[in-house]
Amino acid sequence: MLSTNESMVIDWFANSSPAPREELVHLARLAEQAERYEDMASAMKSVAEKGRELGVEERNLLSVAYKNFISPRRISWRLIAGIEVKMNDTNDRKRANIKEFRQQIESELQKICTEVQNLLDDHLLKNARSDESIIFYYKMKGDYYRYLAETSIGNDRGVIIENADRTYSFASKSAEEKLACTHPIRLGLALNYSVFLQEIKNESSAAISLAKA
């Protein structure tokens, strides 16, 4: 783990302007080793905002940072939502506490997802030049729509699901045309799209067909 002083260095570089690109990437690697994924995401966000296409390592660091930043909150939300559904206690205070806790987690999830979507739209996709990068980012965009859909309800959920489906579909068609069938990005995209179809849209047959393709 990083010492307190090293952690302060990460925070300072990630929030100072302008930090050299190479130093931000180095700090992201340090943060990953220390499992400080919020710091890692902050550093890579700064790299992405510098206006140049990310290299393969930088792209992967960004993806790993945000995935590990959001994953504990997705797990927490599922646990709390499950407790809320199964709760038989008639104590209104307990119910209110659980609801408030769930909503707090939802707010954190939504904030991260919105940050990623804005980063993709405003920087990453605009600066991407290779087919591989473009498909990677559309896959990532679909993933974060999926994470939003997991915790959304009502009309908003329908819009989010439609956006996720459209994004995954576009990425899949592009991958079929431009990436080899054994390419890791294409395989990962097929897996994540099938998870979306199964878990969010409840389309088991379509999910199985996609996974087998």
mmCIF file of N, CA and C in Angstrom, residues 4-133:
data_model
loop_
_atom_site.group_PDB
_atom_site.id
_atom_site.type_symbol
_atom_site.label_atom_id
_atom_site.label_comp_id
_atom_site.label_asym_id
_atom_site.label_seq_id
_atom_site.Cartn_x
_atom_site.Cartn_y
_atom_site.Cartn_z
ATOM 1 N N THR A 4 0.973 7.557 3.391
ATOM 2 C CA THR A 4 0.143 8.764 3.353
ATOM 3 C C THR A 4 0.765 9.827 2.468
ATOM 4 N N ASN A 5 2.088 9.979 2.562
ATOM 5 C CA ASN A 5 2.768 10.980 1.745
ATOM 6 C C ASN A 5 2.645 10.678 0.261
ATOM 7 N N GLU A 6 2.795 9.375 -0.103
ATOM 8 C CA GLU A 6 2.677 8.992 -1.513
ATOM 9 C C GLU A 6 1.266 9.235 -2.014
ATOM 10 N N SER A 7 0.272 8.954 -1.157
ATOM 11 C CA SER A 7 -1.118 9.204 -1.530
ATOM 12 C C SER A 7 -1.350 10.682 -1.787
ATOM 13 N N MET A 8 -0.761 11.537 -0.941
ATOM 14 C CA MET A 8 -0.907 12.982 -1.127
ATOM 15 C C MET A 8 -0.278 13.428 -2.436
ATOM 16 N N VAL A 9 0.821 12.768 -2.825
ATOM 17 C CA VAL A 9 1.470 13.093 -4.097
ATOM 18 C C VAL A 9 0.536 12.771 -5.254
ATOM 19 N N ILE A 10 -0.128 11.603 -5.191
ATOM 20 C CA ILE A 10 -1.079 11.225 -6.238
ATOM 21 C C ILE A 10 -2.195 12.257 -6.334
ATOM 22 N N ASP A 11 -2.769 12.623 -5.196
ATOM 23 C CA ASP A 11 -3.857 13.604 -5.198
ATOM 24 C C ASP A 11 -3.386 14.941 -5.772
ATOM 25 N N TRP A 12 -2.173 15.343 -5.415
ATOM 26 C CA TRP A 12 -1.664 16.637 -5.877
ATOM 27 C C TRP A 12 -1.470 16.639 -7.379
ATOM 28 N N PHE A 13 -0.827 15.564 -7.922
ATOM 29 C CA PHE A 13 -0.580 15.515 -9.353
ATOM 30 C C PHE A 13 -1.877 15.408 -10.136
ATOM 31 N N ALA A 14 -2.817 14.592 -9.645
ATOM 32 C CA ALA A 14 -4.063 14.386 -10.380
ATOM 33 C C ALA A 14 -4.894 15.656 -10.451
ATOM 34 N N ASN A 15 -4.741 16.535 -9.456
ATOM 35 C CA ASN A 15 -5.575 17.733 -9.405
ATOM 36 C C ASN A 15 -4.838 19.010 -9.794
ATOM 37 N N SER A 16 -3.515 18.924 -9.964
ATOM 38 C CA SER A 16 -2.773 20.111 -10.371
ATOM 39 C C SER A 16 -2.825 20.253 -11.881
ATOM 40 N N SER A 17 -2.495 21.428 -12.373
ATOM 41 C CA SER A 17 -2.598 21.675 -13.813
ATOM 42 C C SER A 17 -1.403 22.482 -14.280
ATOM 43 N N PRO A 18 -0.767 22.056 -15.375
ATOM 44 C CA PRO A 18 -0.977 20.765 -16.023
ATOM 45 C C PRO A 18 0.096 19.770 -15.580
ATOM 46 N N ALA A 19 -0.272 18.562 -15.251
ATOM 47 C CA ALA A 19 0.694 17.516 -14.907
ATOM 48 C C ALA A 19 1.125 16.822 -16.187
ATOM 49 N N PRO A 20 2.404 16.497 -16.334
ATOM 50 C CA PRO A 20 2.871 15.804 -17.537
ATOM 51 C C PRO A 20 2.159 14.470 -17.724
ATOM 52 N N ARG A 21 1.868 14.155 -18.965
ATOM 53 C CA ARG A 21 1.140 12.937 -19.306
ATOM 54 C C ARG A 21 1.823 11.695 -18.736
ATOM 55 N N GLU A 22 3.137 11.602 -18.915
ATOM 56 C CA GLU A 22 3.870 10.419 -18.471
ATOM 57 C C GLU A 22 3.789 10.254 -16.952
ATOM 58 N N GLU A 23 3.815 11.366 -16.227
ATOM 59 C CA GLU A 23 3.734 11.285 -14.771
ATOM 60 C C GLU A 23 2.344 10.844 -14.323
ATOM 61 N N LEU A 24 1.324 11.307 -15.011
ATOM 62 C CA LEU A 24 -0.037 10.887 -14.679
ATOM 63 C C LEU A 24 -0.217 9.389 -14.903
ATOM 64 N N VAL A 25 0.328 8.882 -15.999
ATOM 65 C CA VAL A 25 0.242 7.445 -16.276
ATOM 66 C C VAL A 25 0.994 6.662 -15.207
ATOM 67 N N HIS A 26 2.168 7.158 -14.834
ATOM 68 C CA HIS A 26 2.943 6.500 -13.774
ATOM 69 C C HIS A 26 2.167 6.491 -12.460
ATOM 70 N N LEU A 27 1.534 7.602 -12.139
ATOM 71 C CA LEU A 27 0.740 7.683 -10.915
ATOM 72 C C LEU A 27 -0.456 6.743 -10.966
ATOM 73 N N ALA A 28 -1.035 6.577 -12.150
ATOM 74 C CA ALA A 28 -2.146 5.634 -12.303
ATOM 75 C C ALA A 28 -1.681 4.211 -12.019
ATOM 76 N N ARG A 29 -0.485 3.870 -12.485
ATOM 77 C CA ARG A 29 0.066 2.537 -12.210
ATOM 78 C C ARG A 29 0.294 2.347 -10.707
ATOM 79 N N LEU A 30 0.837 3.368 -10.052
ATOM 80 C CA LEU A 30 1.046 3.306 -8.604
ATOM 81 C C LEU A 30 -0.284 3.131 -7.870
ATOM 82 N N ALA A 31 -1.270 3.898 -8.277
ATOM 83 C CA ALA A 31 -2.585 3.818 -7.640
ATOM 84 C C ALA A 31 -3.200 2.436 -7.829
ATOM 85 N N GLU A 32 -2.983 1.830 -8.999
ATOM 86 C CA GLU A 32 -3.498 0.478 -9.235
ATOM 87 C C GLU A 32 -2.851 -0.513 -8.273
ATOM 88 N N GLN A 33 -1.540 -0.414 -8.104
ATOM 89 C CA GLN A 33 -0.837 -1.308 -7.187
ATOM 90 C C GLN A 33 -1.339 -1.146 -5.754
ATOM 91 N N ALA A 34 -1.683 0.083 -5.399
ATOM 92 C CA ALA A 34 -2.186 0.373 -4.050
ATOM 93 C C ALA A 34 -3.688 0.129 -3.926
ATOM 94 N N GLU A 35 -4.328 -0.262 -5.027
ATOM 95 C CA GLU A 35 -5.775 -0.492 -5.079
ATOM 96 C C GLU A 35 -6.562 0.767 -4.693
ATOM 97 N N ARG A 36 -6.017 1.909 -5.110
ATOM 98 C CA ARG A 36 -6.712 3.188 -4.918
ATOM 99 C C ARG A 36 -7.307 3.584 -6.276
ATOM 100 N N TYR A 37 -8.447 2.984 -6.587
ATOM 101 C CA TYR A 37 -8.974 3.086 -7.944
ATOM 102 C C TYR A 37 -9.589 4.447 -8.248
ATOM 103 N N GLU A 38 -10.047 5.143 -7.230
ATOM 104 C CA GLU A 38 -10.555 6.498 -7.467
ATOM 105 C C GLU A 38 -9.412 7.412 -7.901
ATOM 106 N N ASP A 39 -8.256 7.280 -7.243
ATOM 107 C CA ASP A 39 -7.078 8.050 -7.645
ATOM 108 C C ASP A 39 -6.623 7.650 -9.044
ATOM 109 N N MET A 40 -6.670 6.355 -9.312
ATOM 110 C CA MET A 40 -6.276 5.851 -10.629
ATOM 111 C C MET A 40 -7.173 6.434 -11.715
ATOM 112 N N ALA A 41 -8.480 6.441 -11.450
ATOM 113 C CA ALA A 41 -9.433 6.992 -12.416
ATOM 114 C C ALA A 41 -9.205 8.488 -12.615
ATOM 115 N N SER A 42 -8.928 9.205 -11.529
ATOM 116 C CA SER A 42 -8.690 10.647 -11.618
ATOM 117 C C SER A 42 -7.470 10.952 -12.483
ATOM 118 N N ALA A 43 -6.408 10.170 -12.293
ATOM 119 C CA ALA A 43 -5.195 10.376 -13.085
ATOM 120 C C ALA A 43 -5.447 10.107 -14.560
ATOM 121 N N MET A 44 -6.138 9.004 -14.869
ATOM 122 C CA MET A 44 -6.379 8.651 -16.269
ATOM 123 C C MET A 44 -7.412 9.571 -16.915
ATOM 124 N N LYS A 45 -8.318 10.110 -16.130
ATOM 125 C CA LYS A 45 -9.253 11.114 -16.647
ATOM 126 C C LYS A 45 -8.475 12.339 -17.119
ATOM 127 N N SER A 46 -7.493 12.742 -16.334
ATOM 128 C CA SER A 46 -6.654 13.882 -16.711
ATOM 129 C C SER A 46 -5.875 13.599 -17.984
ATOM 130 N N VAL A 47 -5.408 12.362 -18.138
ATOM 131 C CA VAL A 47 -4.701 11.968 -19.366
ATOM 132 C C VAL A 47 -5.645 12.069 -20.563
ATOM 133 N N ALA A 48 -6.856 11.539 -20.405
ATOM 134 C CA ALA A 48 -7.825 11.541 -21.506
ATOM 135 C C ALA A 48 -8.210 12.954 -21.922
ATOM 136 N N GLU A 49 -8.214 13.875 -20.979
ATOM 137 C CA GLU A 49 -8.627 15.250 -21.259
ATOM 138 C C GLU A 49 -7.528 16.082 -21.923
ATOM 139 N N LYS A 50 -6.368 15.494 -22.128
ATOM 140 C CA LYS A 50 -5.260 16.238 -22.738
ATOM 141 C C LYS A 50 -5.382 16.351 -24.256
ATOM 142 N N GLY A 51 -6.361 15.663 -24.849
ATOM 143 C CA GLY A 51 -6.658 15.899 -26.256
ATOM 144 C C GLY A 51 -5.925 15.046 -27.262
ATOM 145 N N ARG A 52 -5.283 13.981 -26.814
ATOM 146 C CA ARG A 52 -4.619 13.062 -27.735
ATOM 147 C C ARG A 52 -5.211 11.672 -27.579
ATOM 148 N N GLU A 53 -5.108 10.888 -28.653
ATOM 149 C CA GLU A 53 -5.595 9.511 -28.592
ATOM 150 C C GLU A 53 -4.790 8.727 -27.562
ATOM 151 N N LEU A 54 -5.473 7.920 -26.767
ATOM 152 C CA LEU A 54 -4.782 7.097 -25.783
ATOM 153 C C LEU A 54 -4.110 5.910 -26.458
ATOM 154 N N GLY A 55 -2.928 5.548 -25.955
ATOM 155 C CA GLY A 55 -2.283 4.326 -26.394
ATOM 156 C C GLY A 55 -2.982 3.123 -25.784
ATOM 157 N N VAL A 56 -2.595 1.932 -26.200
ATOM 158 C CA VAL A 56 -3.250 0.710 -25.717
ATOM 159 C C VAL A 56 -3.128 0.588 -24.199
ATOM 160 N N GLU A 57 -1.934 0.819 -23.661
ATOM 161 C CA GLU A 57 -1.761 0.708 -22.210
ATOM 162 C C GLU A 57 -2.590 1.764 -21.486
ATOM 163 N N GLU A 58 -2.591 2.979 -21.988
ATOM 164 C CA GLU A 58 -3.362 4.051 -21.358
ATOM 165 C C GLU A 58 -4.854 3.739 -21.387
ATOM 166 N N ARG A 59 -5.296 3.239 -22.512
ATOM 167 C CA ARG A 59 -6.710 2.869 -22.668
ATOM 168 C C ARG A 59 -7.098 1.787 -21.659
ATOM 169 N N ASN A 60 -6.230 0.795 -21.498
ATOM 170 C CA ASN A 60 -6.514 -0.284 -20.559
ATOM 171 C C ASN A 60 -6.468 0.195 -19.114
ATOM 172 N N LEU A 61 -5.538 1.089 -18.819
ATOM 173 C CA LEU A 61 -5.472 1.657 -17.466
ATOM 174 C C LEU A 61 -6.754 2.414 -17.130
ATOM 175 N N LEU A 62 -7.248 3.180 -18.082
ATOM 176 C CA LEU A 62 -8.493 3.925 -17.888
ATOM 177 C C LEU A 62 -9.653 2.976 -17.614
ATOM 178 N N SER A 63 -9.750 1.931 -18.428
ATOM 179 C CA SER A 63 -10.835 0.966 -18.287
ATOM 180 C C SER A 63 -10.781 0.249 -16.944
ATOM 181 N N VAL A 64 -9.599 -0.210 -16.563
ATOM 182 C CA VAL A 64 -9.422 -0.913 -15.287
ATOM 183 C C VAL A 64 -9.751 0.005 -14.114
ATOM 184 N N ALA A 65 -9.317 1.255 -14.213
ATOM 185 C CA ALA A 65 -9.555 2.209 -13.126
ATOM 186 C C ALA A 65 -11.044 2.385 -12.850
ATOM 187 N N TYR A 66 -11.800 2.698 -13.881
ATOM 188 C CA TYR A 66 -13.225 2.953 -13.673
ATOM 189 C C TYR A 66 -14.004 1.685 -13.350
ATOM 190 N N LYS A 67 -13.590 0.559 -13.931
ATOM 191 C CA LYS A 67 -14.282 -0.700 -13.631
ATOM 192 C C LYS A 67 -14.139 -1.049 -12.158
ATOM 193 N N ASN A 68 -12.926 -0.907 -11.626
ATOM 194 C CA ASN A 68 -12.703 -1.230 -10.220
ATOM 195 C C ASN A 68 -13.221 -0.144 -9.286
ATOM 196 N N PHE A 69 -13.360 1.062 -9.787
ATOM 197 C CA PHE A 69 -13.945 2.161 -9.018
ATOM 198 C C PHE A 69 -15.437 1.923 -8.807
ATOM 199 N N ILE A 70 -16.108 1.433 -9.845
ATOM 200 C CA ILE A 70 -17.561 1.274 -9.765
ATOM 201 C C ILE A 70 -18.002 -0.089 -9.237
ATOM 202 N N SER A 71 -17.177 -1.118 -9.394
ATOM 203 C CA SER A 71 -17.586 -2.485 -9.046
ATOM 204 C C SER A 71 -18.043 -2.652 -7.596
ATOM 205 N N PRO A 72 -17.318 -2.116 -6.599
ATOM 206 C CA PRO A 72 -17.796 -2.278 -5.216
ATOM 207 C C PRO A 72 -19.170 -1.662 -4.989
ATOM 208 N N ARG A 73 -19.472 -0.593 -5.677
ATOM 209 C CA ARG A 73 -20.769 0.059 -5.522
ATOM 210 C C ARG A 73 -21.874 -0.764 -6.178
ATOM 211 N N ARG A 74 -21.569 -1.413 -7.294
ATOM 212 C CA ARG A 74 -22.559 -2.300 -7.925
ATOM 213 C C ARG A 74 -22.871 -3.473 -7.006
ATOM 214 N N ILE A 75 -21.829 -4.027 -6.391
ATOM 215 C CA ILE A 75 -22.026 -5.141 -5.460
ATOM 216 C C ILE A 75 -22.832 -4.683 -4.248
ATOM 217 N N SER A 76 -22.480 -3.527 -3.705
ATOM 218 C CA SER A 76 -23.198 -2.991 -2.539
ATOM 219 C C SER A 76 -24.666 -2.754 -2.860
ATOM 220 N N TRP A 77 -24.927 -2.200 -4.043
ATOM 221 C CA TRP A 77 -26.315 -1.912 -4.417
ATOM 222 C C TRP A 77 -27.131 -3.198 -4.491
ATOM 223 N N ARG A 78 -26.551 -4.245 -5.089
ATOM 224 C CA ARG A 78 -27.281 -5.512 -5.203
ATOM 225 C C ARG A 78 -27.597 -6.095 -3.830
ATOM 226 N N LEU A 79 -26.639 -6.013 -2.927
ATOM 227 C CA LEU A 79 -26.854 -6.539 -1.576
ATOM 228 C C LEU A 79 -27.949 -5.765 -0.849
ATOM 229 N N ILE A 80 -27.868 -4.444 -0.880
ATOM 230 C CA ILE A 80 -28.848 -3.618 -0.167
ATOM 231 C C ILE A 80 -30.233 -3.734 -0.804
ATOM 232 N N ALA A 81 -30.285 -3.756 -2.139
ATOM 233 C CA ALA A 81 -31.574 -3.900 -2.823
ATOM 234 C C ALA A 81 -32.207 -5.243 -2.488
ATOM 235 N N GLY A 82 -31.376 -6.291 -2.389
ATOM 236 C CA GLY A 82 -31.886 -7.607 -2.022
ATOM 237 C C GLY A 82 -32.439 -7.629 -0.613
ATOM 238 N N ILE A 83 -31.742 -6.987 0.304
ATOM 239 C CA ILE A 83 -32.219 -6.895 1.687
ATOM 240 C C ILE A 83 -33.536 -6.128 1.745
ATOM 241 N N GLU A 84 -33.618 -5.057 0.974
ATOM 242 C CA GLU A 84 -34.824 -4.222 0.967
ATOM 243 C C GLU A 84 -36.032 -5.008 0.465
ATOM 244 N N VAL A 85 -35.833 -5.808 -0.570
ATOM 245 C CA VAL A 85 -36.934 -6.593 -1.137
ATOM 246 C C VAL A 85 -37.419 -7.659 -0.156
ATOM 247 N N LYS A 86 -36.472 -8.302 0.530
ATOM 248 C CA LYS A 86 -36.807 -9.418 1.419
ATOM 249 C C LYS A 86 -37.229 -8.969 2.814
ATOM 250 N N MET A 87 -37.095 -7.710 3.103
ATOM 251 C CA MET A 87 -37.338 -7.221 4.459
ATOM 252 C C MET A 87 -38.808 -7.366 4.847
ATOM 253 N N ASN A 88 -39.036 -8.074 5.936
ATOM 254 C CA ASN A 88 -40.395 -8.265 6.440
ATOM 255 C C ASN A 88 -40.689 -7.378 7.644
ATOM 256 N N ASP A 89 -39.643 -6.738 8.141
ATOM 257 C CA ASP A 89 -39.791 -5.874 9.317
ATOM 258 C C ASP A 89 -40.731 -4.708 8.991
ATOM 259 N N THR A 90 -41.656 -4.467 9.878
ATOM 260 C CA THR A 90 -42.616 -3.378 9.652
ATOM 261 C C THR A 90 -42.131 -2.053 10.236
ATOM 262 N N ASN A 91 -40.934 -2.065 10.791
ATOM 263 C CA ASN A 91 -40.372 -0.846 11.379
ATOM 264 C C ASN A 91 -40.077 0.165 10.274
ATOM 265 N N ASP A 92 -40.838 1.253 10.275
ATOM 266 C CA ASP A 92 -40.695 2.255 9.215
ATOM 267 C C ASP A 92 -39.314 2.900 9.212
ATOM 268 N N ARG A 93 -38.728 3.057 10.382
ATOM 269 C CA ARG A 93 -37.412 3.692 10.472
ATOM 270 C C ARG A 93 -36.351 2.825 9.794
ATOM 271 N N LYS A 94 -36.423 1.519 10.033
ATOM 272 C CA LYS A 94 -35.466 0.604 9.408
ATOM 273 C C LYS A 94 -35.617 0.623 7.890
ATOM 274 N N ARG A 95 -36.860 0.596 7.440
ATOM 275 C CA ARG A 95 -37.111 0.637 5.995
ATOM 276 C C ARG A 95 -36.572 1.931 5.383
ATOM 277 N N ALA A 96 -36.794 3.038 6.073
ATOM 278 C CA ALA A 96 -36.325 4.336 5.577
ATOM 279 C C ALA A 96 -34.803 4.383 5.525
ATOM 280 N N ASN A 97 -34.153 3.789 6.525
ATOM 281 C CA ASN A 97 -32.690 3.769 6.552
ATOM 282 C C ASN A 97 -32.122 2.968 5.385
ATOM 283 N N ILE A 98 -32.732 1.827 5.123
ATOM 284 C CA ILE A 98 -32.272 0.986 4.018
ATOM 285 C C ILE A 98 -32.484 1.699 2.685
ATOM 286 N N LYS A 99 -33.646 2.312 2.528
ATOM 287 C CA LYS A 99 -33.934 3.042 1.291
ATOM 288 C C LYS A 99 -32.944 4.183 1.089
ATOM 289 N N GLU A 100 -32.664 4.913 2.155
ATOM 290 C CA GLU A 100 -31.725 6.036 2.067
ATOM 291 C C GLU A 100 -30.324 5.549 1.690
ATOM 292 N N PHE A 101 -29.914 4.421 2.263
ATOM 293 C CA PHE A 101 -28.601 3.857 1.966
ATOM 294 C C PHE A 101 -28.529 3.429 0.504
ATOM 295 N N ARG A 102 -29.602 2.779 0.032
ATOM 296 C CA ARG A 102 -29.643 2.353 -1.375
ATOM 297 C C ARG A 102 -29.566 3.555 -2.306
ATOM 298 N N GLN A 103 -30.310 4.585 -1.998
ATOM 299 C CA GLN A 103 -30.316 5.779 -2.847
ATOM 300 C C GLN A 103 -28.960 6.482 -2.858
ATOM 301 N N GLN A 104 -28.262 6.431 -1.742
ATOM 302 C CA GLN A 104 -26.921 7.014 -1.681
ATOM 303 C C GLN A 104 -25.978 6.268 -2.629
ATOM 304 N N ILE A 105 -26.063 4.939 -2.614
ATOM 305 C CA ILE A 105 -25.225 4.135 -3.508
ATOM 306 C C ILE A 105 -25.599 4.404 -4.962
ATOM 307 N N GLU A 106 -26.896 4.506 -5.236
ATOM 308 C CA GLU A 106 -27.356 4.808 -6.592
ATOM 309 C C GLU A 106 -26.788 6.136 -7.078
ATOM 310 N N SER A 107 -26.780 7.125 -6.199
ATOM 311 C CA SER A 107 -26.248 8.439 -6.564
ATOM 312 C C SER A 107 -24.767 8.349 -6.920
ATOM 313 N N GLU A 108 -24.008 7.577 -6.160
ATOM 314 C CA GLU A 108 -22.582 7.395 -6.445
ATOM 315 C C GLU A 108 -22.385 6.680 -7.779
ATOM 316 N N LEU A 109 -23.186 5.652 -8.019
ATOM 317 C CA LEU A 109 -23.116 4.919 -9.283
ATOM 318 C C LEU A 109 -23.419 5.826 -10.467
ATOM 319 N N GLN A 110 -24.478 6.587 -10.343
ATOM 320 C CA GLN A 110 -24.883 7.477 -11.430
ATOM 321 C C GLN A 110 -23.823 8.535 -11.719
ATOM 322 N N LYS A 111 -23.186 9.028 -10.672
ATOM 323 C CA LYS A 111 -22.139 10.037 -10.843
ATOM 324 C C LYS A 111 -20.959 9.470 -11.625
ATOM 325 N N ILE A 112 -20.545 8.252 -11.276
ATOM 326 C CA ILE A 112 -19.421 7.619 -11.981
ATOM 327 C C ILE A 112 -19.792 7.344 -13.429
ATOM 328 N N CYS A 113 -20.980 6.788 -13.653
ATOM 329 C CA CYS A 113 -21.415 6.469 -15.018
ATOM 330 C C CYS A 113 -21.500 7.727 -15.876
ATOM 331 N N THR A 114 -22.033 8.790 -15.318
ATOM 332 C CA THR A 114 -22.133 10.052 -16.057
ATOM 333 C C THR A 114 -20.752 10.600 -16.387
ATOM 334 N N GLU A 115 -19.834 10.495 -15.440
ATOM 335 C CA GLU A 115 -18.467 10.959 -15.680
ATOM 336 C C GLU A 115 -17.824 10.192 -16.830
ATOM 337 N N VAL A 116 -18.009 8.880 -16.842
ATOM 338 C CA VAL A 116 -17.433 8.056 -17.914
ATOM 339 C C VAL A 116 -18.075 8.391 -19.258
ATOM 340 N N GLN A 117 -19.398 8.514 -19.288
ATOM 341 C CA GLN A 117 -20.082 8.831 -20.544
ATOM 342 C C GLN A 117 -19.628 10.184 -21.090
ATOM 343 N N ASN A 118 -19.479 11.162 -20.226
ATOM 344 C CA ASN A 118 -19.010 12.481 -20.673
ATOM 345 C C ASN A 118 -17.583 12.419 -21.190
ATOM 346 N N LEU A 119 -16.754 11.642 -20.521
ATOM 347 C CA LEU A 119 -15.365 11.485 -20.947
ATOM 348 C C LEU A 119 -15.299 10.819 -22.320
ATOM 349 N N LEU A 120 -16.148 9.827 -22.529
ATOM 350 C CA LEU A 120 -16.207 9.145 -23.823
ATOM 351 C C LEU A 120 -16.674 10.095 -24.922
ATOM 352 N N ASP A 121 -17.739 10.825 -24.668
ATOM 353 C CA ASP A 121 -18.313 11.706 -25.694
ATOM 354 C C ASP A 121 -17.438 12.925 -25.984
ATOM 355 N N ASP A 122 -16.887 13.508 -24.938
ATOM 356 C CA ASP A 122 -16.173 14.783 -25.095
ATOM 357 C C ASP A 122 -14.705 14.625 -25.476
ATOM 358 N N HIS A 123 -14.120 13.465 -25.182
ATOM 359 C CA HIS A 123 -12.684 13.316 -25.413
ATOM 360 C C HIS A 123 -12.302 12.012 -26.126
ATOM 361 N N LEU A 124 -12.640 10.888 -25.529
ATOM 362 C CA LEU A 124 -12.101 9.612 -26.001
ATOM 363 C C LEU A 124 -12.541 9.264 -27.417
ATOM 364 N N LEU A 125 -13.831 9.348 -27.692
ATOM 365 C CA LEU A 125 -14.308 9.027 -29.042
ATOM 366 C C LEU A 125 -13.897 10.092 -30.053
ATOM 367 N N LYS A 126 -13.866 11.332 -29.635
ATOM 368 C CA LYS A 126 -13.455 12.409 -30.551
ATOM 369 C C LYS A 126 -12.001 12.258 -30.980
ATOM 370 N N ASN A 127 -11.167 11.757 -30.085
ATOM 371 C CA ASN A 127 -9.738 11.654 -30.372
ATOM 372 C C ASN A 127 -9.320 10.288 -30.902
ATOM 373 N N ALA A 128 -10.233 9.320 -30.885
ATOM 374 C CA ALA A 128 -9.896 7.964 -31.340
ATOM 375 C C ALA A 128 -9.731 7.941 -32.855
ATOM 376 N N ARG A 129 -8.704 7.255 -33.316
ATOM 377 C CA ARG A 129 -8.434 7.157 -34.751
ATOM 378 C C ARG A 129 -8.503 5.714 -35.259
ATOM 379 N N SER A 130 -8.079 4.767 -34.464
ATOM 380 C CA SER A 130 -8.062 3.371 -34.916
ATOM 381 C C SER A 130 -9.423 2.714 -34.704
ATOM 382 N N ASP A 131 -9.748 1.754 -35.571
ATOM 383 C CA ASP A 131 -10.998 1.003 -35.419
ATOM 384 C C ASP A 131 -11.052 0.313 -34.065
ATOM 385 N N GLU A 132 -9.915 -0.216 -33.639
ATOM 386 C CA GLU A 132 -9.852 -0.921 -32.358
ATOM 387 C C GLU A 132 -10.246 -0.005 -31.204
ATOM 388 N N SER A 133 -9.710 1.207 -31.206
ATOM 389 C CA SER A 133 -10.023 2.159 -30.136
ATOM 390 C C SER A 133 -11.494 2.562 -30.159
#
